[in-house]
Amino acid sequence: MSDHYAVIGNPVDHSLSPQIHTAFAAQTGEDLVYEKLLAPLDSFTESVQTFFAEGGRGLNVTVPFKIEACELADALTERAAAAGAVNTLVYGESGNLLGDNTDGAGLVSDIRNNLGWTIQDKRVLLLGAGGAARGALLPLLAEHPSQLHIANRTAAKACQLADEFSHYGAMTAGGLDQLCGGFDLVINASSASLGNQLPPLPEHLFTSTGRAYDMVYGAKPTPFVHWAHELGVEAADGLGMLVGQAAEAFCLWRGVKPRVEPVLAQLRRTLTA
């Protein structure tokens, strides 16, 4: 019998995870079934418990349950504990649930391996101070940028986040209205693109070789990516991050790391068809 995995969320219809993990399974020869699991907003824990009681082996967790998944897990990886959110649950042999957060690893993998951009020794700007930014901080700091600056509409939230993560590495923080130029890489971890909006940003934000990355993806360029292109800046959306975080989860579950590139290329063709 095939091992059973799923993505759990509400809503979950839009998720590309089944397509991604089915492609990974075919690529690696792993015998598994991957489905979508819609959980009632007030019954996340019960839905998870039922899934594993019926033989499930692992779950991806999407909105709005990542914080609840963190509280439900019996143990957390360092990056999940730092993020305060879990997007991957692993069912152990003893019945314990391990919670991990693979979002930041997927981000860094996409930037470094798929796009061929460098983070080490670069000046990096992270826009936003919510869950997406929290999940990205630890993997970004591990790449040793020369500077990591967090900017948010509410400066106090950015400063609080920088203070929370200060024992992992040095960083600075402030409001969007305090930004000036000189960044090699600007990463949009804010929710602005989800609402088809652009954060209020100065034009002279990038170095002459600066690049822009939006964690949000879509069939068309996000407002942030479109803005960067208008400035003549190389930019990418977060589809590669989505596939990269899925590859991290797949490896946690199956012990084998799938190749991201062919799956990413197929998804891009599907989205833009």
mmCIF file of N, CA and C in Angstrom, residues 153-228:
data_model
loop_
_atom_site.group_PDB
_atom_site.id
_atom_site.type_symbol
_atom_site.label_atom_id
_atom_site.label_comp_id
_atom_site.label_asym_id
_atom_site.label_seq_id
_atom_site.Cartn_x
_atom_site.Cartn_y
_atom_site.Cartn_z
ATOM 1 N N ARG A 153 6.209 48.531 7.385
ATOM 2 C CA ARG A 153 5.406 49.750 7.510
ATOM 3 C C ARG A 153 5.444 50.258 8.955
ATOM 4 N N THR A 154 5.269 49.330 9.905
ATOM 5 C CA THR A 154 5.379 49.673 11.325
ATOM 6 C C THR A 154 6.797 49.357 11.767
ATOM 7 N N ALA A 155 7.596 50.385 11.964
ATOM 8 C CA ALA A 155 9.013 50.194 12.274
ATOM 9 C C ALA A 155 9.216 49.371 13.541
ATOM 10 N N ALA A 156 8.337 49.560 14.527
ATOM 11 C CA ALA A 156 8.489 48.852 15.801
ATOM 12 C C ALA A 156 8.451 47.336 15.614
ATOM 13 N N LYS A 157 7.612 46.851 14.689
ATOM 14 C CA LYS A 157 7.530 45.411 14.437
ATOM 15 C C LYS A 157 8.820 44.891 13.827
ATOM 16 N N ALA A 158 9.410 45.651 12.933
ATOM 17 C CA ALA A 158 10.684 45.256 12.327
ATOM 18 C C ALA A 158 11.785 45.217 13.382
ATOM 19 N N CYS A 159 11.808 46.216 14.246
ATOM 20 C CA CYS A 159 12.832 46.276 15.301
ATOM 21 C C CYS A 159 12.662 45.139 16.304
ATOM 22 N N GLN A 160 11.426 44.803 16.623
ATOM 23 C CA GLN A 160 11.163 43.695 17.535
ATOM 24 C C GLN A 160 11.645 42.378 16.944
ATOM 25 N N LEU A 161 11.383 42.182 15.644
ATOM 26 C CA LEU A 161 11.811 40.962 14.985
ATOM 27 C C LEU A 161 13.328 40.863 14.957
ATOM 28 N N ALA A 162 14.001 41.951 14.648
ATOM 29 C CA ALA A 162 15.463 41.964 14.637
ATOM 30 C C ALA A 162 16.020 41.644 16.015
ATOM 31 N N ASP A 163 15.369 42.172 17.053
ATOM 32 C CA ASP A 163 15.818 41.912 18.420
ATOM 33 C C ASP A 163 15.644 40.439 18.782
ATOM 34 N N GLU A 164 14.525 39.840 18.366
ATOM 35 C CA GLU A 164 14.273 38.423 18.650
ATOM 36 C C GLU A 164 15.331 37.515 18.036
ATOM 37 N N PHE A 165 15.807 37.879 16.867
ATOM 38 C CA PHE A 165 16.754 37.042 16.135
ATOM 39 C C PHE A 165 18.202 37.505 16.310
ATOM 40 N N SER A 166 18.443 38.444 17.203
ATOM 41 C CA SER A 166 19.780 39.046 17.316
ATOM 42 C C SER A 166 20.850 38.041 17.731
ATOM 43 N N HIS A 167 20.466 36.983 18.460
ATOM 44 C CA HIS A 167 21.472 36.003 18.873
ATOM 45 C C HIS A 167 21.869 35.072 17.736
ATOM 46 N N TYR A 168 21.154 35.130 16.599
ATOM 47 C CA TYR A 168 21.534 34.345 15.428
ATOM 48 C C TYR A 168 22.483 35.102 14.503
ATOM 49 N N GLY A 169 22.487 36.411 14.594
ATOM 50 C CA GLY A 169 23.354 37.213 13.732
ATOM 51 C C GLY A 169 22.965 38.679 13.789
ATOM 52 N N ALA A 170 23.879 39.536 13.359
ATOM 53 C CA ALA A 170 23.643 40.977 13.407
ATOM 54 C C ALA A 170 22.725 41.402 12.276
ATOM 55 N N MET A 171 21.810 42.300 12.589
ATOM 56 C CA MET A 171 20.930 42.866 11.566
ATOM 57 C C MET A 171 20.437 44.218 12.042
ATOM 58 N N THR A 172 19.881 44.965 11.112
ATOM 59 C CA THR A 172 19.322 46.267 11.414
ATOM 60 C C THR A 172 17.848 46.251 11.023
ATOM 61 N N ALA A 173 17.110 47.271 11.467
ATOM 62 C CA ALA A 173 15.677 47.302 11.191
ATOM 63 C C ALA A 173 15.163 48.725 11.246
ATOM 64 N N GLY A 174 14.004 48.934 10.598
ATOM 65 C CA GLY A 174 13.380 50.249 10.618
ATOM 66 C C GLY A 174 12.123 50.260 9.781
ATOM 67 N N GLY A 175 11.584 51.449 9.563
ATOM 68 C CA GLY A 175 10.358 51.605 8.789
ATOM 69 C C GLY A 175 10.632 51.742 7.301
ATOM 70 N N LEU A 176 9.583 51.525 6.490
ATOM 71 C CA LEU A 176 9.724 51.683 5.045
ATOM 72 C C LEU A 176 10.067 53.125 4.687
ATOM 73 N N ASP A 177 9.563 54.063 5.469
ATOM 74 C CA ASP A 177 9.803 55.476 5.176
ATOM 75 C C ASP A 177 11.229 55.910 5.506
ATOM 76 N N GLN A 178 12.000 55.025 6.116
ATOM 77 C CA GLN A 178 13.382 55.350 6.460
ATOM 78 C C GLN A 178 14.389 54.748 5.487
ATOM 79 N N LEU A 179 13.890 54.068 4.457
ATOM 80 C CA LEU A 179 14.783 53.349 3.552
ATOM 81 C C LEU A 179 15.562 54.296 2.649
ATOM 82 N N CYS A 180 16.816 53.904 2.416
ATOM 83 C CA CYS A 180 17.625 54.554 1.392
ATOM 84 C C CYS A 180 18.274 53.448 0.562
ATOM 85 N N GLY A 181 18.996 53.792 -0.469
ATOM 86 C CA GLY A 181 19.462 52.797 -1.435
ATOM 87 C C GLY A 181 20.689 52.014 -1.019
ATOM 88 N N GLY A 182 21.153 51.212 -1.981
ATOM 89 C CA GLY A 182 22.407 50.490 -1.796
ATOM 90 C C GLY A 182 22.265 49.029 -1.490
ATOM 91 N N PHE A 183 21.128 48.400 -1.833
ATOM 92 C CA PHE A 183 20.943 46.979 -1.531
ATOM 93 C C PHE A 183 21.197 46.120 -2.771
ATOM 94 N N ASP A 184 21.884 45.006 -2.530
ATOM 95 C CA ASP A 184 22.190 44.058 -3.606
ATOM 96 C C ASP A 184 21.025 43.109 -3.870
ATOM 97 N N LEU A 185 20.242 42.838 -2.842
ATOM 98 C CA LEU A 185 19.106 41.923 -2.966
ATOM 99 C C LEU A 185 17.972 42.428 -2.085
ATOM 100 N N VAL A 186 16.800 42.635 -2.679
ATOM 101 C CA VAL A 186 15.620 43.061 -1.937
ATOM 102 C C VAL A 186 14.587 41.944 -2.033
ATOM 103 N N ILE A 187 14.192 41.400 -0.875
ATOM 104 C CA ILE A 187 13.244 40.290 -0.816
ATOM 105 C C ILE A 187 11.925 40.788 -0.237
ATOM 106 N N ASN A 188 10.864 40.631 -0.993
ATOM 107 C CA ASN A 188 9.544 41.066 -0.531
ATOM 108 C C ASN A 188 8.861 39.917 0.216
ATOM 109 N N ALA A 189 8.876 40.001 1.545
ATOM 110 C CA ALA A 189 8.188 39.019 2.381
ATOM 111 C C ALA A 189 6.919 39.610 2.975
ATOM 112 N N SER A 190 6.514 40.774 2.482
ATOM 113 C CA SER A 190 5.281 41.394 2.953
ATOM 114 C C SER A 190 4.093 40.744 2.256
ATOM 115 N N SER A 191 2.899 41.076 2.724
ATOM 116 C CA SER A 191 1.677 40.516 2.132
ATOM 117 C C SER A 191 1.137 41.392 1.008
ATOM 118 N N ALA A 192 1.866 42.430 0.626
ATOM 119 C CA ALA A 192 1.348 43.401 -0.338
ATOM 120 C C ALA A 192 0.954 42.753 -1.661
ATOM 121 N N SER A 193 1.794 41.858 -2.176
ATOM 122 C CA SER A 193 1.518 41.253 -3.482
ATOM 123 C C SER A 193 0.266 40.382 -3.459
ATOM 124 N N LEU A 194 -0.055 39.824 -2.299
ATOM 125 C CA LEU A 194 -1.273 39.017 -2.191
ATOM 126 C C LEU A 194 -2.517 39.863 -2.448
ATOM 127 N N GLY A 195 -2.432 41.137 -2.123
ATOM 128 C CA GLY A 195 -3.527 42.062 -2.383
ATOM 129 C C GLY A 195 -3.315 42.879 -3.640
ATOM 130 N N ASN A 196 -2.388 42.423 -4.484
ATOM 131 C CA ASN A 196 -2.059 43.100 -5.751
ATOM 132 C C ASN A 196 -1.612 44.538 -5.505
ATOM 133 N N GLN A 197 -0.859 44.729 -4.418
ATOM 134 C CA GLN A 197 -0.371 46.046 -4.040
ATOM 135 C C GLN A 197 1.155 46.067 -4.054
ATOM 136 N N LEU A 198 1.706 47.248 -4.088
ATOM 137 C CA LEU A 198 3.154 47.453 -4.015
ATOM 138 C C LEU A 198 3.474 48.239 -2.749
ATOM 139 N N PRO A 199 4.408 47.764 -1.920
ATOM 140 C CA PRO A 199 4.792 48.559 -0.747
ATOM 141 C C PRO A 199 5.359 49.910 -1.189
ATOM 142 N N PRO A 200 5.194 50.950 -0.378
ATOM 143 C CA PRO A 200 5.760 52.263 -0.736
ATOM 144 C C PRO A 200 7.285 52.226 -0.620
ATOM 145 N N LEU A 201 7.960 52.186 -1.759
ATOM 146 C CA LEU A 201 9.406 52.009 -1.786
ATOM 147 C C LEU A 201 10.062 53.106 -2.619
ATOM 148 N N PRO A 202 11.239 53.553 -2.206
ATOM 149 C CA PRO A 202 11.968 54.531 -3.025
ATOM 150 C C PRO A 202 12.546 53.854 -4.271
ATOM 151 N N GLU A 203 12.669 54.618 -5.346
ATOM 152 C CA GLU A 203 13.191 54.052 -6.592
ATOM 153 C C GLU A 203 14.664 53.678 -6.471
ATOM 154 N N HIS A 204 15.409 54.486 -5.740
ATOM 155 C CA HIS A 204 16.857 54.273 -5.650
ATOM 156 C C HIS A 204 17.177 53.332 -4.484
ATOM 157 N N LEU A 205 16.662 52.105 -4.611
ATOM 158 C CA LEU A 205 16.799 51.121 -3.536
ATOM 159 C C LEU A 205 17.926 50.132 -3.818
ATOM 160 N N PHE A 206 18.258 49.961 -5.105
ATOM 161 C CA PHE A 206 19.178 48.905 -5.515
ATOM 162 C C PHE A 206 20.551 49.456 -5.887
ATOM 163 N N THR A 207 21.558 48.609 -5.737
ATOM 164 C CA THR A 207 22.845 48.892 -6.351
ATOM 165 C C THR A 207 22.707 48.699 -7.859
ATOM 166 N N SER A 208 23.741 48.999 -8.600
ATOM 167 C CA SER A 208 23.679 48.891 -10.061
ATOM 168 C C SER A 208 23.481 47.449 -10.518
ATOM 169 N N THR A 209 23.848 46.486 -9.659
ATOM 170 C CA THR A 209 23.674 45.060 -9.985
ATOM 171 C C THR A 209 22.650 44.400 -9.059
ATOM 172 N N GLY A 210 21.805 45.227 -8.425
ATOM 173 C CA GLY A 210 20.843 44.715 -7.457
ATOM 174 C C GLY A 210 19.782 43.838 -8.099
ATOM 175 N N ARG A 211 19.167 42.988 -7.264
ATOM 176 C CA ARG A 211 18.134 42.076 -7.726
ATOM 177 C C ARG A 211 16.956 42.089 -6.760
ATOM 178 N N ALA A 212 15.794 41.669 -7.276
ATOM 179 C CA ALA A 212 14.565 41.699 -6.485
ATOM 180 C C ALA A 212 13.916 40.324 -6.487
ATOM 181 N N TYR A 213 13.369 39.939 -5.334
ATOM 182 C CA TYR A 213 12.718 38.630 -5.201
ATOM 183 C C TYR A 213 11.412 38.808 -4.437
ATOM 184 N N ASP A 214 10.327 38.302 -5.014
ATOM 185 C CA ASP A 214 9.021 38.348 -4.353
ATOM 186 C C ASP A 214 8.642 36.930 -3.937
ATOM 187 N N MET A 215 8.310 36.732 -2.664
ATOM 188 C CA MET A 215 7.916 35.403 -2.197
ATOM 189 C C MET A 215 6.581 34.945 -2.790
ATOM 190 N N VAL A 216 5.769 35.886 -3.274
ATOM 191 C CA VAL A 216 4.497 35.558 -3.902
ATOM 192 C C VAL A 216 4.737 35.226 -5.371
ATOM 193 N N TYR A 217 3.905 34.356 -5.940
ATOM 194 C CA TYR A 217 4.035 34.006 -7.347
ATOM 195 C C TYR A 217 2.659 34.038 -7.998
ATOM 196 N N GLY A 218 2.650 34.036 -9.312
ATOM 197 C CA GLY A 218 1.391 34.002 -10.042
ATOM 198 C C GLY A 218 1.636 33.789 -11.521
ATOM 199 N N ALA A 219 0.568 33.697 -12.290
ATOM 200 C CA ALA A 219 0.696 33.520 -13.736
ATOM 201 C C ALA A 219 1.297 34.761 -14.379
ATOM 202 N N LYS A 220 1.029 35.934 -13.787
ATOM 203 C CA LYS A 220 1.593 37.194 -14.270
ATOM 204 C C LYS A 220 2.556 37.745 -13.215
ATOM 205 N N PRO A 221 3.463 38.625 -13.617
ATOM 206 C CA PRO A 221 4.374 39.226 -12.640
ATOM 207 C C PRO A 221 3.618 39.939 -11.526
ATOM 208 N N THR A 222 4.071 39.781 -10.302
ATOM 209 C CA THR A 222 3.466 40.480 -9.176
ATOM 210 C C THR A 222 3.763 41.979 -9.306
ATOM 211 N N PRO A 223 3.024 42.832 -8.593
ATOM 212 C CA PRO A 223 3.325 44.269 -8.645
ATOM 213 C C PRO A 223 4.775 44.588 -8.289
ATOM 214 N N PHE A 224 5.350 43.844 -7.335
ATOM 215 C CA PHE A 224 6.733 44.080 -6.925
ATOM 216 C C PHE A 224 7.699 43.711 -8.047
ATOM 217 N N VAL A 225 7.485 42.551 -8.667
ATOM 218 C CA VAL A 225 8.338 42.121 -9.776
ATOM 219 C C VAL A 225 8.198 43.090 -10.949
ATOM 220 N N HIS A 226 6.966 43.498 -11.245
ATOM 221 C CA HIS A 226 6.726 44.445 -12.337
ATOM 222 C C HIS A 226 7.446 45.763 -12.066
ATOM 223 N N TRP A 227 7.373 46.262 -10.845
ATOM 224 C CA TRP A 227 8.052 47.507 -10.447
ATOM 225 C C TRP A 227 9.552 47.376 -10.636
ATOM 226 N N ALA A 228 10.121 46.263 -10.209
ATOM 227 C CA ALA A 228 11.564 46.050 -10.352
ATOM 228 C C ALA A 228 11.965 46.023 -11.827
#
